[in-house]
CSV table of C-alpha atoms and ligand atoms in Angstrom, one decimal:
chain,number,residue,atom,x,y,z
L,1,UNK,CA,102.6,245.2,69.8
L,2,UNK,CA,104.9,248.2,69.1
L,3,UNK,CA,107.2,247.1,66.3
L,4,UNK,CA,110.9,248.2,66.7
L,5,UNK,CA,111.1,249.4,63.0
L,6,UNK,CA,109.1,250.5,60.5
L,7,UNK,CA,110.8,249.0,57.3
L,8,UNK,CA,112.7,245.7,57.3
L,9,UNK,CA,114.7,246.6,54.1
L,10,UNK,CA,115.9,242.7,52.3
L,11,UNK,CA,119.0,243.9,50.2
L,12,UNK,CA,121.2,246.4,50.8
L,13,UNK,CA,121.3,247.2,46.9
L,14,UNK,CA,120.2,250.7,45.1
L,15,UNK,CA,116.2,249.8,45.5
L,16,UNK,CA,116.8,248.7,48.9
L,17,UNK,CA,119.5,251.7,49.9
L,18,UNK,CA,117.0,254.4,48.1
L,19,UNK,CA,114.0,253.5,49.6
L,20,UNK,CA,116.4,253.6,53.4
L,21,UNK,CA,116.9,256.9,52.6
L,22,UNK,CA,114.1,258.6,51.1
L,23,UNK,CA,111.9,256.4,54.7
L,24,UNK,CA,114.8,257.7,57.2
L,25,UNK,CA,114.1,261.0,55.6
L,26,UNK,CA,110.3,261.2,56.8
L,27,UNK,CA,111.1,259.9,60.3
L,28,UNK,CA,110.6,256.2,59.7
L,29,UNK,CA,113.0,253.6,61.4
L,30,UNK,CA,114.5,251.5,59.1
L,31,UNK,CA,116.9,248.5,59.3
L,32,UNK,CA,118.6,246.8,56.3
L,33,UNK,CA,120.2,243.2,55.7
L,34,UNK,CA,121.8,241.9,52.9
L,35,UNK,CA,123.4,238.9,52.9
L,36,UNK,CA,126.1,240.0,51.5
L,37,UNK,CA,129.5,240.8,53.2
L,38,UNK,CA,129.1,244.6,51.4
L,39,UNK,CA,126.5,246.6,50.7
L,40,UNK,CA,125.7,248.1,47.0
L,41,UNK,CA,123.7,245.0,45.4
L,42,UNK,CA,125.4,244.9,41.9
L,43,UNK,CA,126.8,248.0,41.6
L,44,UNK,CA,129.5,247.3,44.5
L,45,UNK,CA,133.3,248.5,43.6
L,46,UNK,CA,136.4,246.9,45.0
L,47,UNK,CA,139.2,249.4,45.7
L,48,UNK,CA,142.2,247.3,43.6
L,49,UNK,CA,145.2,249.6,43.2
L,50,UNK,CA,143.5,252.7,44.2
L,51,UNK,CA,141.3,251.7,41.3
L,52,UNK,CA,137.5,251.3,41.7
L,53,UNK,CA,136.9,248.0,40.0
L,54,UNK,CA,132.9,246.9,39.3
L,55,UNK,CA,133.2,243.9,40.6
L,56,UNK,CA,129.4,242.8,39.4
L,57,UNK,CA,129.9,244.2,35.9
L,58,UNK,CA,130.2,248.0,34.5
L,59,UNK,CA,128.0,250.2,35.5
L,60,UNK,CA,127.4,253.7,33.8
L,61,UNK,CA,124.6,255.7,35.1
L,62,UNK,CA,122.5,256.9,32.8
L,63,UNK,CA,119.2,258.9,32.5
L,64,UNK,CA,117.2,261.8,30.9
L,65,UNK,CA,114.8,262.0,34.4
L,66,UNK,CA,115.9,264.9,35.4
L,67,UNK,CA,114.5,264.3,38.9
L,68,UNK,CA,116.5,261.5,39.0
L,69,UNK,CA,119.2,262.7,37.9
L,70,UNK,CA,119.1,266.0,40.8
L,71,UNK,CA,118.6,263.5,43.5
L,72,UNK,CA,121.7,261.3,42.8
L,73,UNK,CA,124.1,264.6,42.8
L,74,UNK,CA,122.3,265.6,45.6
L,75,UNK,CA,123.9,262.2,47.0
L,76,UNK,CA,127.2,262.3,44.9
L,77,UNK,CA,128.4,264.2,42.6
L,78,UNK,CA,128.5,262.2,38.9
L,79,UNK,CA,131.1,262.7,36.6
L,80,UNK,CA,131.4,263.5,33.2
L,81,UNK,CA,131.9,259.8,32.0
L,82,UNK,CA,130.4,259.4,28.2
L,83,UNK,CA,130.6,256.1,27.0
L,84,UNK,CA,131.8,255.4,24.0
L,85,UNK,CA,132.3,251.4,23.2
L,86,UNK,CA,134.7,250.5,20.8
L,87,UNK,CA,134.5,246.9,18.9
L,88,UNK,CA,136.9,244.7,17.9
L,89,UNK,CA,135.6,242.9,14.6
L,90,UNK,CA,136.7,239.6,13.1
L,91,UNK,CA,138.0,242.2,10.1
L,92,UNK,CA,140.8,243.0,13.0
L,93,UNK,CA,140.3,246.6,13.2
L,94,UNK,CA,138.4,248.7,15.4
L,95,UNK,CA,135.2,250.0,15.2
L,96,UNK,CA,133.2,253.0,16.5
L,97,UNK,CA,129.6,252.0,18.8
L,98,UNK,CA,126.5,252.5,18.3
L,99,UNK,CA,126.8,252.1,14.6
L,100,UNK,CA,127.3,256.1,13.0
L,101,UNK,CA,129.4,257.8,10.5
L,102,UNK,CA,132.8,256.6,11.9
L,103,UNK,CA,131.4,253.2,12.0
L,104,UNK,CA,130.1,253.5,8.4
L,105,UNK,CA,133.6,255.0,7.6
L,106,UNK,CA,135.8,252.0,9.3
L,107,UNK,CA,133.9,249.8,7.5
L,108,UNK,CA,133.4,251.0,4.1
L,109,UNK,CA,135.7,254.4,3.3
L,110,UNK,CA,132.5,256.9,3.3
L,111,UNK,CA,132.8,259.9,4.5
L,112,UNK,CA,129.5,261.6,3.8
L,113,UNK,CA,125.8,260.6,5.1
L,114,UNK,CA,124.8,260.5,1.9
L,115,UNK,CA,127.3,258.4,0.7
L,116,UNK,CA,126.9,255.7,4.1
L,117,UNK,CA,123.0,255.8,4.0
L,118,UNK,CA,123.1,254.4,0.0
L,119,UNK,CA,125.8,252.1,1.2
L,120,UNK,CA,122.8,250.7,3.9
L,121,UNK,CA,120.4,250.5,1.6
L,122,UNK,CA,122.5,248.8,-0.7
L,123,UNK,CA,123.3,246.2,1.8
L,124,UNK,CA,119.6,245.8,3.2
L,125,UNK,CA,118.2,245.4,-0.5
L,126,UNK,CA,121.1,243.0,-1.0
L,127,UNK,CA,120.2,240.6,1.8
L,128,UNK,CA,116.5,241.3,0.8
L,129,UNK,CA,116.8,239.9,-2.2
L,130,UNK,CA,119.2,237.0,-1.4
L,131,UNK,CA,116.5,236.0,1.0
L,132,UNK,CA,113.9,236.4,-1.4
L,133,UNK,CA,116.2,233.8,-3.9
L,134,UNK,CA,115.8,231.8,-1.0
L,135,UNK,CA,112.2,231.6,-0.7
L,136,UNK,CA,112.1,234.1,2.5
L,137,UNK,CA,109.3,236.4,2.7
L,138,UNK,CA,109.7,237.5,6.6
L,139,UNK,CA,112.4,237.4,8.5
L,140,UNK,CA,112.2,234.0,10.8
L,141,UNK,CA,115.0,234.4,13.1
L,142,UNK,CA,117.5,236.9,14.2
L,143,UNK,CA,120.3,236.6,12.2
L,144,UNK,CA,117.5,237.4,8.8
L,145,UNK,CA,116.1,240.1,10.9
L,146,UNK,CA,119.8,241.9,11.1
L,147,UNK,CA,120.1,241.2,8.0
L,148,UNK,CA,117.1,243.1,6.6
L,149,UNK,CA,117.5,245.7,9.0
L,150,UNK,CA,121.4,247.0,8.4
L,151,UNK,CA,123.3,244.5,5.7
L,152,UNK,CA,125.8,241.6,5.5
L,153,UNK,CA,128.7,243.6,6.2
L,154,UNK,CA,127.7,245.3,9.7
L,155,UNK,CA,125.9,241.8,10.7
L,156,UNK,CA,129.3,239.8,10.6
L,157,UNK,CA,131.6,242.4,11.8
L,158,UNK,CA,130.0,243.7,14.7
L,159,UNK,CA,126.6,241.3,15.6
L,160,UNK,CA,126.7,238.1,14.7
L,161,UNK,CA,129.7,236.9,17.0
L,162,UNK,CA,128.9,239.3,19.9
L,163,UNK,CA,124.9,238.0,19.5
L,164,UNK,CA,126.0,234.2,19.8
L,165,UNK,CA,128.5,234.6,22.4
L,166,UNK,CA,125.6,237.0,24.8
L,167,UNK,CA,122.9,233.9,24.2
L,168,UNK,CA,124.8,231.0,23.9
L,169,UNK,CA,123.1,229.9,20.7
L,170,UNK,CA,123.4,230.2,16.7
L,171,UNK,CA,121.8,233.8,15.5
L,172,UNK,CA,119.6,231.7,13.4
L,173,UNK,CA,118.3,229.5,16.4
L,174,UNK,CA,117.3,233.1,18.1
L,175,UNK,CA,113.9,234.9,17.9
L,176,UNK,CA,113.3,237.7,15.3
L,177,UNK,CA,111.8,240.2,17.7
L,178,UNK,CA,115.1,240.4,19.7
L,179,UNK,CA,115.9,243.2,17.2
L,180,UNK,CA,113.2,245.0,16.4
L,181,UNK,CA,115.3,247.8,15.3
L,182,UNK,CA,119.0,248.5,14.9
L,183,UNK,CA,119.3,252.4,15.3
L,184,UNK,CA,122.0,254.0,12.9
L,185,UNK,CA,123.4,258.0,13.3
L,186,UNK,CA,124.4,259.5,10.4
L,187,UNK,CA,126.7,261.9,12.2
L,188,UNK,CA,129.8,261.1,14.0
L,189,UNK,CA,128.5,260.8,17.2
L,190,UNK,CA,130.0,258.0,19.3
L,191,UNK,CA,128.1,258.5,22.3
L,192,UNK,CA,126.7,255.3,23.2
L,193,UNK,CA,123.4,256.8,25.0
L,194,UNK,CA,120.7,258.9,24.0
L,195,UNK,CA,120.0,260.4,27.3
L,196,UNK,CA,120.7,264.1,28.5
L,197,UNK,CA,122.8,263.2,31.1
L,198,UNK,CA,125.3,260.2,32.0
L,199,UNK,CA,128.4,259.5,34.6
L,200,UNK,CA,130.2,258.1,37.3
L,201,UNK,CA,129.8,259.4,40.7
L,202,UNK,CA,132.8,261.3,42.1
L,203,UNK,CA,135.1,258.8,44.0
L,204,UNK,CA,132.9,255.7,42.9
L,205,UNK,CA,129.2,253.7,43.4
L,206,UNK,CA,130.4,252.9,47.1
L,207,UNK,CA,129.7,257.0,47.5
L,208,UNK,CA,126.6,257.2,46.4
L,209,UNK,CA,125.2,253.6,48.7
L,210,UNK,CA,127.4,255.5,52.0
L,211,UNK,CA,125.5,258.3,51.5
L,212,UNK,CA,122.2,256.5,50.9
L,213,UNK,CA,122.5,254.4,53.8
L,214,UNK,CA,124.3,257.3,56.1
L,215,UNK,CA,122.6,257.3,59.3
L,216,UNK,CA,120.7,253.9,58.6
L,217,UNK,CA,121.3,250.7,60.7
L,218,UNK,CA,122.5,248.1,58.5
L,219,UNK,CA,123.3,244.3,58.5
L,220,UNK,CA,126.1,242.7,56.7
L,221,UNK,CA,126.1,239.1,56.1
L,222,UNK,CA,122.4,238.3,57.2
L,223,UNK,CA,120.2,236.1,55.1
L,224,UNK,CA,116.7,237.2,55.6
L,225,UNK,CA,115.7,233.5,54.7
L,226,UNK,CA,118.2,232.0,57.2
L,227,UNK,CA,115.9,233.1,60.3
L,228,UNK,CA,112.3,234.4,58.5
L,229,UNK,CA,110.3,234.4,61.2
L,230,UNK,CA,112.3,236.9,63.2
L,231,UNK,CA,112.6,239.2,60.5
L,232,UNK,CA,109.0,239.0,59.5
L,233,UNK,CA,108.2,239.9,63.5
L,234,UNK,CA,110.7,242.7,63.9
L,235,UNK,CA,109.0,245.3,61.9
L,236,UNK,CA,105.9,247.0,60.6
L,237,UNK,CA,106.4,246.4,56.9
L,238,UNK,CA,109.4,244.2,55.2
L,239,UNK,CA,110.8,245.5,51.7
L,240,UNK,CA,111.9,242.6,50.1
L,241,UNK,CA,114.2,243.2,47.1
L,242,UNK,CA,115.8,239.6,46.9
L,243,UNK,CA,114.5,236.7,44.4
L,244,UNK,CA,110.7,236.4,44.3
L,245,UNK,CA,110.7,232.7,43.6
L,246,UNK,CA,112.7,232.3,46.6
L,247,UNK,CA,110.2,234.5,49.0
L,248,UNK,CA,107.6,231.9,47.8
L,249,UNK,CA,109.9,228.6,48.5
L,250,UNK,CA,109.9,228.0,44.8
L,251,UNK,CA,106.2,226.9,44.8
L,252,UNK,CA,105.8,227.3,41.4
L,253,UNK,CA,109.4,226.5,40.3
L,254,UNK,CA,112.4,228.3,39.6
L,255,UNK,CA,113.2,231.4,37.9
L,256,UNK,CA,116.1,231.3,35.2
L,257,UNK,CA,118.8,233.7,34.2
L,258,UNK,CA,121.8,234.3,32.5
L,259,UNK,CA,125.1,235.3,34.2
L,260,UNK,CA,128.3,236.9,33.3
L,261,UNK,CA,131.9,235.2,34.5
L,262,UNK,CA,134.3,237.8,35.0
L,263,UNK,CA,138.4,237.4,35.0
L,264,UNK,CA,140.2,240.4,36.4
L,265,UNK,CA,143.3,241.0,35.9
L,266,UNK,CA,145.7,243.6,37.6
L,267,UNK,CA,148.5,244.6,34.7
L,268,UNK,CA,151.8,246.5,35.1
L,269,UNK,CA,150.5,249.2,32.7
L,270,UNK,CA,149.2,252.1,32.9
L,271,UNK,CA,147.2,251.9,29.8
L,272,UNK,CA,145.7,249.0,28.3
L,273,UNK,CA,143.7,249.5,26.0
L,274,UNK,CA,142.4,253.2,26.1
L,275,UNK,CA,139.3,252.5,26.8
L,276,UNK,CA,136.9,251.7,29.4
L,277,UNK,CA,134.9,249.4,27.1
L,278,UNK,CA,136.0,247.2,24.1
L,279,UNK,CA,133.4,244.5,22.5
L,280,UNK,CA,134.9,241.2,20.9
L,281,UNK,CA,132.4,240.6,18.1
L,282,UNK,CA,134.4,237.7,17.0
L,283,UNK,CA,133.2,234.1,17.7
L,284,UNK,CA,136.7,232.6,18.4
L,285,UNK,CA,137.3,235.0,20.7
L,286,UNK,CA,135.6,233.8,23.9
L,287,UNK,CA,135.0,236.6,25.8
L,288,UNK,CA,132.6,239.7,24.9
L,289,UNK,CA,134.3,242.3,26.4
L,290,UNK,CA,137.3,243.5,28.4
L,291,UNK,CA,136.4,246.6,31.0
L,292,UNK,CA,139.2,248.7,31.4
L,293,UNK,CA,137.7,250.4,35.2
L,294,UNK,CA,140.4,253.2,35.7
L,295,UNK,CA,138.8,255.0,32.7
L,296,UNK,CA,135.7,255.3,34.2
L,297,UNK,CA,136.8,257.7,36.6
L,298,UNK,CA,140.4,259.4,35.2
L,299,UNK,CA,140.3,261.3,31.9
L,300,UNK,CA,143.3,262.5,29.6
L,301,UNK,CA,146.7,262.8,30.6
L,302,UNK,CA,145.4,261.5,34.5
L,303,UNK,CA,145.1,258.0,33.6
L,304,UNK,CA,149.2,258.0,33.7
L,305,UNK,CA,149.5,258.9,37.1
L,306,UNK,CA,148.6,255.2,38.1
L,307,UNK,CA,151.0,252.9,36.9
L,308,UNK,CA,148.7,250.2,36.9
L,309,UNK,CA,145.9,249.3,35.5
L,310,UNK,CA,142.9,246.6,36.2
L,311,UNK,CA,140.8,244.9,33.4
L,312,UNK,CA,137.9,242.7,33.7
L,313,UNK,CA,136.9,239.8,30.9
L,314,UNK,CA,133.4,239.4,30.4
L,315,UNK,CA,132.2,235.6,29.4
L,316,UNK,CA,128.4,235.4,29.1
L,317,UNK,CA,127.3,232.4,31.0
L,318,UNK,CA,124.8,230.2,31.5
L,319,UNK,CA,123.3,230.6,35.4
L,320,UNK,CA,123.1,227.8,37.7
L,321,UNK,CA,122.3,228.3,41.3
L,322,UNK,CA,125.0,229.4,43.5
L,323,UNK,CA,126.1,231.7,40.6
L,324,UNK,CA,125.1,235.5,40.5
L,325,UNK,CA,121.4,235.9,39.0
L,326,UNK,CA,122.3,239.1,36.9
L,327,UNK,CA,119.9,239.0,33.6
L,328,UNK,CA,116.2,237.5,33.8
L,329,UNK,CA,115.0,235.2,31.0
L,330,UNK,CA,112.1,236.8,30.0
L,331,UNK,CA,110.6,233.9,27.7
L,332,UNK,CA,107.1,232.5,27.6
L,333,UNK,CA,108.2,229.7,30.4
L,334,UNK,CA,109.6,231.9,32.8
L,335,UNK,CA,107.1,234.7,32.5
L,336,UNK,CA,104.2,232.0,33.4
L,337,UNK,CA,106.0,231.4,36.2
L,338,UNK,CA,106.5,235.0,37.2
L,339,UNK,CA,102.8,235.7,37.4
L,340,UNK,CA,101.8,233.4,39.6
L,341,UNK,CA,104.3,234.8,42.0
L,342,UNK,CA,103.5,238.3,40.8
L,343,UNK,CA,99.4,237.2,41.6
L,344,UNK,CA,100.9,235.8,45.3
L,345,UNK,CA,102.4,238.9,45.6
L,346,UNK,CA,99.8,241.4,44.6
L,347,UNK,CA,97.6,240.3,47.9
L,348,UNK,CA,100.2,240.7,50.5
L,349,UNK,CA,99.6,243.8,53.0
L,350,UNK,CA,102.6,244.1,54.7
L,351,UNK,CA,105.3,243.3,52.1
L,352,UNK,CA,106.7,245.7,49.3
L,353,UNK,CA,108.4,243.6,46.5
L,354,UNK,CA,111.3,246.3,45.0
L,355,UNK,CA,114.4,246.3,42.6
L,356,UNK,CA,114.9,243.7,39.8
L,357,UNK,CA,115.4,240.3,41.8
L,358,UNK,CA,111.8,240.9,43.1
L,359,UNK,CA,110.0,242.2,39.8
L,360,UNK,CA,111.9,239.3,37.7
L,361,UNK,CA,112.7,242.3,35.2
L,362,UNK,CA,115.8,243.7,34.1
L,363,UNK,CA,116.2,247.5,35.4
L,364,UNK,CA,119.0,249.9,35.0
L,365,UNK,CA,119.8,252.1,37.5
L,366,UNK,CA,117.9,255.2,37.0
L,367,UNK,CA,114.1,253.6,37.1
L,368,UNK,CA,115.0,251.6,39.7
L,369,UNK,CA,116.1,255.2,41.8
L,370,UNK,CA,113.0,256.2,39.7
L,371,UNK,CA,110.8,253.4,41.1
L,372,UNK,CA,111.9,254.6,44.8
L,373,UNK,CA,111.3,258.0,44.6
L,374,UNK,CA,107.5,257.3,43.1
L,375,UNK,CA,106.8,255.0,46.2
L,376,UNK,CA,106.8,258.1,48.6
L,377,UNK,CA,105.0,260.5,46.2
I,1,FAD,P1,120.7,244.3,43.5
I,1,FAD,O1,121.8,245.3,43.2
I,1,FAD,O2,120.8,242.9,43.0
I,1,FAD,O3,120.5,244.3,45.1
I,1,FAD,C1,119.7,243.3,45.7
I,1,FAD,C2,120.4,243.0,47.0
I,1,FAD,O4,119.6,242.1,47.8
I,1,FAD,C3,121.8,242.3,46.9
I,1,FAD,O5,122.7,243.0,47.6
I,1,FAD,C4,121.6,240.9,47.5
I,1,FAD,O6,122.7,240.4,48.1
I,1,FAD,C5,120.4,241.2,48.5
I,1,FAD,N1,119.7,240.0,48.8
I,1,FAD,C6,119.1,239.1,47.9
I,1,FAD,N2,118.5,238.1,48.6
I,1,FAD,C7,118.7,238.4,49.9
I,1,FAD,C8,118.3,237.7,51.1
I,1,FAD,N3,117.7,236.5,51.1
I,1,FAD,N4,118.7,238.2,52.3
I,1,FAD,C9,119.4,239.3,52.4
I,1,FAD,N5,119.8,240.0,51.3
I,1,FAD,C10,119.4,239.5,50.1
I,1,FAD,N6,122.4,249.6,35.1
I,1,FAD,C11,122.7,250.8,34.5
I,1,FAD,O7,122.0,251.8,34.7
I,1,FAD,N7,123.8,251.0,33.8
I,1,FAD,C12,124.7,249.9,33.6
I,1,FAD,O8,125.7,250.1,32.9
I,1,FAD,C13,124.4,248.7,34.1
I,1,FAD,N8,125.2,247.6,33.9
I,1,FAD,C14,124.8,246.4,34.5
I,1,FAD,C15,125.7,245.3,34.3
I,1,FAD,C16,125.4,244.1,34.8
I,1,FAD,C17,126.3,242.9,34.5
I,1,FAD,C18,124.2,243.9,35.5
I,1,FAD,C19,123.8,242.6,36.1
I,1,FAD,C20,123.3,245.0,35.8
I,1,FAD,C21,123.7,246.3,35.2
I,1,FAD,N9,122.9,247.4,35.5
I,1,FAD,C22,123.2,248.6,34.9
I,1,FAD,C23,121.6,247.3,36.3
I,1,FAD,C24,121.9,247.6,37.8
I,1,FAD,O9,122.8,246.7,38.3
I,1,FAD,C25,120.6,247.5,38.5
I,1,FAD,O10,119.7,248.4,38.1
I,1,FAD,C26,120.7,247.7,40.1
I,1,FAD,O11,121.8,247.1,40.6
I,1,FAD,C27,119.4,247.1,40.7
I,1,FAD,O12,119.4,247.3,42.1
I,1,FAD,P2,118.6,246.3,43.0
I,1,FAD,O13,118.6,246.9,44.4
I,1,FAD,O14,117.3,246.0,42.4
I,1,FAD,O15,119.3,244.9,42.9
């Protein structure tokens, strides 16, 4: 029997648009259904006072593939976005992300890497030797593992609050291997990523999924699982990009997460905070961060031209179902449970599992567009 298509794509996010696009562009016919009302997976932005507001969370694109990089502003073209978190400490002042010389000069007055990197070691052999006191030999939990790794004072101020708040538990109830290392820059560098190149595309992420899904047939509000069988009969091979646990009816239970709850808030400013990106490192606050979305895409004296403004609180959240599946819980439980999908899914013919819901990992953007382009190499 001829098939009508040649891909049934499941998800109408970035795996699922990319792989559309890079199929259409060899000839194949492709549909795509997400069950969603929009397409764009996570990285979907709702237009709120002429303001593209990430309604799944901040995204910032990010990469040093240059491949990757070329075929995304072949798309869109990204703009020059750098992000540069600020932190809010229970000290009440603000402080300079990742941890560099501004940090180390908010915190304790010095202005030279000399000076900083003998104020670290201070602090390191400090809480070495407190521990030591203590009868501690090797760090057994996170919050000894900061501690050995960057000092008391960095630890309170900007970890310990933001750390409990992301996992919902004590820092000392946390594994040490969380932190393997906490990276310091001894110049004043407050460029969050590493990576050669970083940005927003031009006129927002609903840009770049348009143009990866121009010219594909698409369906809106359409749960693959709602009517299986005709999907599975309507094409040569199905790309399934949804939950993996979910593909297999849960056979060998359920996959956890953890979620974020967002409040958005449209204000009568133009400016609220300055930033796109502000951490609350403090435990009584109960939030971890407020996004600030206009200044992902207006710079300087632009960000005045819209009187308003839109900001989104970010609570970290325990997932139950119903809620958005956004960060995999990668412990020994749910990893056993993983591969015996993973071993299910390994001896299928006809089905390619794709995009972080599928490969129970988390992915950012870039290797997932990575991840597309190596399947038609
Ligand atoms: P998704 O975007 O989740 O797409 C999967 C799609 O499948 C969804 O649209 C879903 O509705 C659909 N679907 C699922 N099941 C079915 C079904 N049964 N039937 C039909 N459709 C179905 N990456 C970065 O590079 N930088 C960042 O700053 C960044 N920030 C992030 C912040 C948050 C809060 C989160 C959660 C992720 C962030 N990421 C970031 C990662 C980024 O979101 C992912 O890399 C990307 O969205 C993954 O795309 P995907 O297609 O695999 O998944």
């Amino acid at each position: 029997m001829l098939m009508k298509y040649d891909y049934l794509i499941v998800g109408a996010g970035l795996f699922g648009a990319t792989f559309a696009y890079l199929a259409r562009k060899r000839g194949k016919r492709c549909l795509v259904i997400d069950k969603r009302s929009h397409a764009g997976g996570n990285i979907y932005c709702e237009n709120v006072e002429g303001i593209n507001v990430h309604k799944y969370g901040a995204h910032i694109f990010h990469t040093s593939d240059k491949e990757v990089w070329d075929f995304v502003n072949s798309i869109v073209p990204f703009n020059r976005y750098t992000n540069c978190p600020v932190a809010q400490a229970p000290d009440g002042k603000l402080h300079n992300l990742p941890f560099n010389m501004n940090t180390f000069y908010q915190m304790w007055g010095v202005k030279t890497p000399a000076e900083a990197q003998a104020k670290l070691d201070e602090q390191r052999r400090d809480a070495v030797e407190r521990m030591k006191e203590e009868g501690i030999t090797e760090p057994r939990n996170l919050e000894e593992q900061a501690l050995t790794l960057i000092g008391c004072d960095i630890y309170e101020q900007l970890i310990k609050g933001y750390t409990e708040k992301q996992w919902g538990r004590k820092c000392t109830e946390l594994p040490a291997f969380i932190i393997r290392r906490l990276p310091v820059r001894m110049t004043f560098d407050n460029n969050y990523f590493n990576d050669s190149y970083q940005g927003i595309p031009i006129g927002g992420y609903n840009r770049l999924i348009d143009g990866l899904l121009d010219g594909v047939e698409v369906k809106l509000d359409t749960d693959f699982f709602a009517d299986r069988a005709r999907w599975e009969s309507i094409a040569d091979k199905i790309v399934f990009t949804g939950k993996i646990d979910e593909f297999y009816g849960y056979r060998f239970g359920k996959l956890e997460y953890r979620t974020v709850r967002f409040e958005t808030e449209t204000l009568d400013e133009p400016n609220h905070q300055g930033n796109a990106v502000v951490n609350y490192t403090a435990a009584d606050v109960p939030y971890t961060r407020i996004i600030e979305h206009k200044h992902f895409e207006t710079f300087g004296a632009a960000v005045y031209d819209n009187p308003h403004t839109v900001i989104s609180r970010e609570y970290s959240t325990e997932w139950t179902d119903g809620m958005e599946p956004f960060y995999p819980v990668n412990d020994e439980r749910n990893q056993a449970v993983y591969e015996q999908y993973r071993t299910l899914a390994s001896l299928e013919s006809s089905v390619i599992f794709g995009g972080r819901l599928a490969e129970y990992k988390y992915y950012d953007m870039a290797p997932i567009i990575a991840q597309a382009l190596n399947h038609f190499k």
